Short mmCIF file of C-alpha atoms in Angstrom, two decimals:
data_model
loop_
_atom_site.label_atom_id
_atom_site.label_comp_id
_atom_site.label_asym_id
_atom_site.label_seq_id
_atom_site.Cartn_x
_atom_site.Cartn_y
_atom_site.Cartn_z
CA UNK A 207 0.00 0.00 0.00
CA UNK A 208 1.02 3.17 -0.79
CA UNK A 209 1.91 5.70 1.77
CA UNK A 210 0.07 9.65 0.24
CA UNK A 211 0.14 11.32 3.84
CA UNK A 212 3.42 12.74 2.81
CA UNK A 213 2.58 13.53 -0.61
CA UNK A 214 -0.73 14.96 0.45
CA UNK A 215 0.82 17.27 3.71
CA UNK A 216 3.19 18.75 0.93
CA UNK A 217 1.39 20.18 -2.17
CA UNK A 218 -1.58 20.83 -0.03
CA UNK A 219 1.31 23.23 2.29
CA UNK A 220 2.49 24.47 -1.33
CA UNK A 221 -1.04 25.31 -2.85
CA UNK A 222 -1.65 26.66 0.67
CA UNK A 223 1.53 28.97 0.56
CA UNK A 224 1.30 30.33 -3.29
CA UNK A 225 -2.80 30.89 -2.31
CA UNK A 226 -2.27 32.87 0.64
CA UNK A 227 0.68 34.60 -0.06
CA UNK A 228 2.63 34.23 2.74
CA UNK A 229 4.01 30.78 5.01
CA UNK A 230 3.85 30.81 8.79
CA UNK A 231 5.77 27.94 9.54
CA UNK A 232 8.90 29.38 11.77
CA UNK A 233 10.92 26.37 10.90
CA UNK A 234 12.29 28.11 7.94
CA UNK A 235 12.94 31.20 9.06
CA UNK A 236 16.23 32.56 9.52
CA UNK A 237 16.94 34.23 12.89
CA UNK A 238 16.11 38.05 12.19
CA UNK A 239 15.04 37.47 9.27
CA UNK A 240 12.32 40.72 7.72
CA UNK A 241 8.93 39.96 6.85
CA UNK A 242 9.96 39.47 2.90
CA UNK A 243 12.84 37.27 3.34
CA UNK A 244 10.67 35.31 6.03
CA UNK A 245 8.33 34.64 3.67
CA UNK A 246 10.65 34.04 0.51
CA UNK A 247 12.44 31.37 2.43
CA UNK A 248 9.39 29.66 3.54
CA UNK A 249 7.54 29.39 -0.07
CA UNK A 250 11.27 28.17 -0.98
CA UNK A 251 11.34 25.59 1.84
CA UNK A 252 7.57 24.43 1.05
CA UNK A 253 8.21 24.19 -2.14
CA UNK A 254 11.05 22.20 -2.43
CA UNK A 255 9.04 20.06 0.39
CA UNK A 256 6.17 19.36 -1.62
CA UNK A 257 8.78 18.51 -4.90
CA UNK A 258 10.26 15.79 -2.80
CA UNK A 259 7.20 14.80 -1.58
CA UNK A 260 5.69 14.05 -5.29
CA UNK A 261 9.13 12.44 -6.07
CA UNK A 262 8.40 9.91 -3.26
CA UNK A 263 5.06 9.69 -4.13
CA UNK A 264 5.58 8.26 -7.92
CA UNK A 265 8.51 6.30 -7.01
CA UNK A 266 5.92 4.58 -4.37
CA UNK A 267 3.74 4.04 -7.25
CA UNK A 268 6.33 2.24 -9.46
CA UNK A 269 6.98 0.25 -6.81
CA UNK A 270 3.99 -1.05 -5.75
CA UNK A 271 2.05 -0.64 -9.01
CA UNK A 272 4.24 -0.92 -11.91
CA UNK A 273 1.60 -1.49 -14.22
CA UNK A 274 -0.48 1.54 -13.41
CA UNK A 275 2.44 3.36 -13.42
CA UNK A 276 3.14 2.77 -16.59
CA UNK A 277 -0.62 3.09 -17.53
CA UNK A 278 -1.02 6.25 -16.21
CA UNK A 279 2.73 7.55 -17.68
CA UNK A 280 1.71 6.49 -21.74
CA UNK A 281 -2.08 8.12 -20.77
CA UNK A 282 -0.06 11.41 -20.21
CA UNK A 283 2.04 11.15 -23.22
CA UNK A 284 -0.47 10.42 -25.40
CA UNK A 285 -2.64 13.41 -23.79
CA UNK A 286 0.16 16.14 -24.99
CA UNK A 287 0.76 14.30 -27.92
CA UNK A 288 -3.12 15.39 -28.41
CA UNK A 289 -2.51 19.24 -26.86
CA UNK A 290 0.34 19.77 -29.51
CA UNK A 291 -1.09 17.87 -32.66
CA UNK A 292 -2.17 21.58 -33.97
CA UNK A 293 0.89 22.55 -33.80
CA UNK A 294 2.77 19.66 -35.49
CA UNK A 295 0.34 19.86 -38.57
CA UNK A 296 1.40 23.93 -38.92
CA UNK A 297 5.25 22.46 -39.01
CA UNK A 298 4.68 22.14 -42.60
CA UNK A 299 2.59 25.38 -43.34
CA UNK A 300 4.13 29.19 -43.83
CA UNK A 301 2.28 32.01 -44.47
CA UNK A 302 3.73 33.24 -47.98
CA UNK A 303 3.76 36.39 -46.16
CA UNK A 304 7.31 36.74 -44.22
CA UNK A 305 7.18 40.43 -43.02
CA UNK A 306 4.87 42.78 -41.29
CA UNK A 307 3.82 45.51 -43.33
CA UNK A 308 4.54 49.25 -42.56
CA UNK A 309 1.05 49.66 -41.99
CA UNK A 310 0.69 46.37 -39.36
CA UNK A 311 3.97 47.61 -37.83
CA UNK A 312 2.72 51.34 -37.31
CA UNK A 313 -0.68 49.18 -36.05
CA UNK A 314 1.37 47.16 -33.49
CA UNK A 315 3.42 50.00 -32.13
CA UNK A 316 0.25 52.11 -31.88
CA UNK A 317 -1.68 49.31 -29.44
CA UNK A 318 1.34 49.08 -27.26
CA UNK A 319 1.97 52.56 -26.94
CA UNK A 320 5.19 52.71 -28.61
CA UNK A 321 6.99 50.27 -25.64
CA UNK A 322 8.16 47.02 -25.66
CA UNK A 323 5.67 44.36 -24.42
CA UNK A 324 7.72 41.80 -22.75
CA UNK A 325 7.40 41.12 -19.48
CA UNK A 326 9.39 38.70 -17.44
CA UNK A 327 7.03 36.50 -14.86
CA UNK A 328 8.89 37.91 -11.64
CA UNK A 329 9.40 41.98 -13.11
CA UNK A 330 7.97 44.52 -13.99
CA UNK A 331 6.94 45.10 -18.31
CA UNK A 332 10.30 46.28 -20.33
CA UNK A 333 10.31 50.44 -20.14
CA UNK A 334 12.77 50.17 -23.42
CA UNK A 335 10.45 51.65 -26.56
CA UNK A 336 9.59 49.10 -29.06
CA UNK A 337 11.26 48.94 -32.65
CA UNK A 338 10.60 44.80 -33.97
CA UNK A 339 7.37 43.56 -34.57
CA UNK A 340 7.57 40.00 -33.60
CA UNK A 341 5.89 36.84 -35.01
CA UNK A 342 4.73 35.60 -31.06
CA UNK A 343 4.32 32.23 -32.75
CA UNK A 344 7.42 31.66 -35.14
CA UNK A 345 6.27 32.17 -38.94
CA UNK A 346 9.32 29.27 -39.62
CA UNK A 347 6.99 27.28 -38.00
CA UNK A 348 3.80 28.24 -38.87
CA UNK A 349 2.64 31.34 -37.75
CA UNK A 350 0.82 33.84 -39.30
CA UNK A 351 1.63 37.37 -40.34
CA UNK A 352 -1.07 38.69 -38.93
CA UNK A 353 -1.98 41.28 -36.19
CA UNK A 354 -3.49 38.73 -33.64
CA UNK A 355 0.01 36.86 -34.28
CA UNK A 356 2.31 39.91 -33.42
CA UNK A 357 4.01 41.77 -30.61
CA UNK A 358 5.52 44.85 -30.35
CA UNK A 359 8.92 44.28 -28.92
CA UNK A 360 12.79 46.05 -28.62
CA UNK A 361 15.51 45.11 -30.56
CA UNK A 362 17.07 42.73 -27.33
CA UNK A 363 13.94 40.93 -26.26
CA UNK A 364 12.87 40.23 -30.37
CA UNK A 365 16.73 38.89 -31.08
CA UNK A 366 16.50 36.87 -27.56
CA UNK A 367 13.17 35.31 -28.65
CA UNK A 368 14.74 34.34 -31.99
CA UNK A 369 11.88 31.57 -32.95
CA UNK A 370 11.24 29.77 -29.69
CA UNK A 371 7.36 28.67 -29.47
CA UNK A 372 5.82 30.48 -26.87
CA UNK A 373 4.24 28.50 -24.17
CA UNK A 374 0.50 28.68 -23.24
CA UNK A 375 1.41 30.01 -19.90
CA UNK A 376 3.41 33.11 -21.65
CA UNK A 377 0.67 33.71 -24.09
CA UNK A 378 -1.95 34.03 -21.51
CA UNK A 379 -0.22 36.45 -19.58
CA UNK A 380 0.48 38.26 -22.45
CA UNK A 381 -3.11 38.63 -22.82
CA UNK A 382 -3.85 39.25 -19.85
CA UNK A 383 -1.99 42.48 -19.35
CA UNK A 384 -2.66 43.65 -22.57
CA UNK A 385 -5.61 44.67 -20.65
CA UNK A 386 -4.16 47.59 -18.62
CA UNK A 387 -2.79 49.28 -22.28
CA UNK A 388 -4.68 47.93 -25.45
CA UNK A 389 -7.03 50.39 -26.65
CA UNK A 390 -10.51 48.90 -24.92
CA UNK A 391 -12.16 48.08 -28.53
CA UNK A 392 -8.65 46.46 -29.76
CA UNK A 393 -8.73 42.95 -29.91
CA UNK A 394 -6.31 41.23 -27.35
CA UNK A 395 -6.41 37.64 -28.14
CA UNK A 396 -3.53 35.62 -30.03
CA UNK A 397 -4.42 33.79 -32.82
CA UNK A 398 -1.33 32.28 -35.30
CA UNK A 399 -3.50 30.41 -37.16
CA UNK A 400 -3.11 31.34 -41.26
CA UNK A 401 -5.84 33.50 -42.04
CA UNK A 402 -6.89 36.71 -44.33
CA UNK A 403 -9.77 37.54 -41.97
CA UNK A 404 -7.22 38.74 -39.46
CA UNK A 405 -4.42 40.89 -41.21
#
């Protein structure tokens, strides 16, 4: 029989700590420590407590339930395998348009007010001024030159990007603070798909 008190004590401490904000377990708190560093140290601490604890916990499984293990390890595969199949079909489609237009560039730098729109997950949105439009999904493999498709970005963030895919998590932030300085009756949402309707 497998053991999940473990398992269970740490991600529920971890969803706990990232839901609240703040950890008041003193056990990971460095003598004098402020308020911020208190608290960094504990969501550390937790965290790294509830990664050992899922460790344990699928090793247990293996163990005692190879077969399920394995089960439930191909279900998962198979399950992004189905996420991603959109994108593995675009792999062989390109828009046969490569560059933004003037007029989509102008259109771009106008909905971000003229400054770049990246935004690293821990910092505050880059105060450099735009100058690239960027293909958010890489037109090499199979993004759209389109409007929906495009960011407005500086020169280091666009050459830093190169033609990485963008993960769901960065696109829906993107979106989401798009918010505080799209134009209200711009559209916000990403779309790379190949279309006319959206240029």
């Amino acid at each position: 029989m497998i053991d999940l008190t473990w398992a269970g004590r740490g991600l529920a401490a971890t969803a706990a700590c990232w839901a609240v904000g703040r950890c008041t377990d003193p056990v990971h708190v460095s003598h004098g420590a402020s308020p911020e560093t208190a608290w960094e140290e504990n969501t550390i601490g937790t965290a790294l407590h509830g990664a050992g604890a899922i460790s344990g916990w699928v090793l247990g499984l293996h163990a005692a339930h190879p077969t399920l293990f394995w089960t439930l390890l191909v279900a998962l595969a198979l399950a992004c395998l189905a996420l991603n199949l959109h994108r593995i079909a675009m792999l062989g489609q390109r828009d046969p348009q490569r560059l933004f237009t003037v007029e989509q560039r102008n259109e771009m730098r106008r909905r971000a007010q003229g400054q770049c729109e990246h935004k690293h997950p821990l910092w505050m949105r880059c105060n450099r001024p735009g100058s690239h439009g960027d293909h958010i999904y890489p037109w090499s493999k199979g993004g759209a030159t389109t409007l929906a498709n495009g960011q407005w970005l500086c020169e280091m963030h666009n050459l830093r990007k190169s033609n990485k895919v963008p993960s769901r998590l960065y696109i829906w932030r993107l979106q989401m603070r798009r918010r505080r300085y799209f134009p209200a009756d711009e559209p916000r949402a990403v779309d790379w798909t190949i279309s006319t309707a959206n240029r």
